[in-house]
XYZ file of C-alpha atoms in Angstrom:
127
model
C 0.197 0.214 -0.101
C 1.102 3.567 -0.968
C 1.867 5.905 1.484
C -0.855 8.000 0.194
C -3.620 5.180 -0.315
C -2.443 4.859 3.588
C -3.082 8.380 4.220
C -6.233 8.331 2.613
C -7.590 5.468 4.505
C -6.742 7.139 7.834
C -8.531 10.374 6.944
C -11.700 8.774 5.241
C -15.043 8.258 7.529
C -17.069 5.539 7.271
C -20.831 5.569 8.224
C -22.905 2.373 8.623
C -26.916 2.955 7.480
C -29.173 0.492 8.912
C -32.622 0.681 7.608
C -35.267 -1.077 9.467
C -38.530 1.027 8.510
C -41.295 0.253 6.008
C -40.532 1.700 3.106
C -43.850 3.031 2.955
C -43.861 4.159 6.277
C -45.269 7.747 6.942
C -42.221 10.363 6.921
C -40.298 8.218 4.577
C -37.130 7.491 6.925
C -35.963 5.081 4.175
C -35.930 7.831 1.649
C -34.225 10.174 4.134
C -31.662 7.607 4.947
C -30.542 7.221 1.276
C -30.677 10.605 0.433
C -28.409 11.197 3.499
C -26.120 8.588 1.909
C -26.215 10.021 -1.092
C -24.871 13.377 0.029
C -22.016 11.586 2.411
C -20.917 9.620 -0.720
C -20.657 12.959 -2.227
C -18.326 14.070 0.617
C -16.180 10.959 0.172
C -17.334 9.165 2.848
C -17.413 5.314 2.631
C -21.260 4.325 2.874
C -22.614 0.730 3.956
C -26.085 0.445 3.986
C -27.945 -2.470 5.890
C -31.557 -3.335 5.048
C -33.158 -5.126 7.773
C -36.702 -5.781 9.579
C -39.280 -3.743 7.329
C -36.878 -2.199 4.626
C -35.585 -6.252 3.468
C -38.382 -5.835 0.968
C -36.150 -3.663 -1.097
C -33.777 -6.267 -1.480
C -35.969 -8.151 -3.614
C -37.195 -7.792 -7.551
C -40.804 -6.823 -6.834
C -42.992 -5.934 -9.954
C -45.920 -4.904 -7.509
C -44.045 -2.615 -5.548
C -45.528 0.680 -4.411
C -44.071 4.083 -6.197
C -42.234 4.887 -2.936
C -40.707 1.522 -3.179
C -39.370 1.946 -6.494
C -37.966 5.077 -6.209
C -36.263 3.660 -3.228
C -35.013 0.870 -5.202
C -33.500 3.171 -7.940
C -31.790 5.414 -5.303
C -30.353 1.879 -3.904
C -28.782 1.047 -7.682
C -27.875 4.873 -7.894
C -25.906 4.586 -4.566
C -24.021 1.387 -5.531
C -22.728 2.949 -8.819
C -21.404 5.798 -6.421
C -19.648 2.914 -4.151
C -21.765 2.468 -1.673
C -22.269 -1.687 -0.296
C -25.521 -2.601 0.374
C -26.247 -5.610 2.395
C -29.346 -7.144 3.536
C -29.650 -8.953 7.095
C -31.974 -11.248 8.699
C -31.991 -13.791 5.566
C -31.135 -16.669 7.437
C -34.408 -18.610 7.342
C -34.305 -18.390 3.185
C -33.531 -21.310 1.201
C -30.293 -20.652 -1.189
C -32.866 -20.426 -4.285
C -34.895 -17.580 -2.685
C -31.774 -15.521 -1.778
C -31.163 -15.764 -5.553
C -33.793 -13.154 -5.845
C -31.993 -10.527 -4.535
C -31.479 -7.501 -6.123
C -27.822 -7.542 -8.191
C -24.982 -6.738 -5.901
C -27.072 -6.558 -2.952
C -25.168 -9.244 -0.578
C -26.707 -11.299 2.212
C -24.912 -10.648 5.602
C -25.084 -12.121 9.127
C -25.541 -9.938 12.092
C -21.738 -10.771 12.889
C -21.101 -8.786 10.001
C -23.559 -5.818 10.841
C -22.052 -5.743 14.260
C -18.377 -5.723 13.047
C -19.368 -2.943 10.802
C -20.698 -0.844 12.965
C -17.637 -1.311 15.721
C -15.731 0.162 12.584
C -17.952 3.060 11.743
C -17.261 6.321 12.501
C -21.215 7.105 12.497
C -23.869 4.437 12.871
C -27.497 5.906 11.674
C -30.354 3.718 12.299
C -33.723 4.324 10.612
């Protein structure tokens, strides 16, 4: 690793955003969290987003998703293109074939992964 890359890693902040609210919830906390992630990425903050509980539905392809959910899924794809990593936790009960229905590049993760990520993050934002 070069000296410049080493210094960049020391300077870079990392946020973990835990989205657990229903994508259709009043006040739209999921969309708020995704917009916050976009803003942080623009400021060169590294972002990891974890979908859990009610927000898990955003990780799957759904032709019958509501308008809010489609907007949120589009924003997730844009965030991934900007470098955010997107994980879904709580799918241990799914069979492997059902896990294949996850949207492209959303990774299935365990609670251990979430906790490890939260420990090394500069900021953890649950919504």
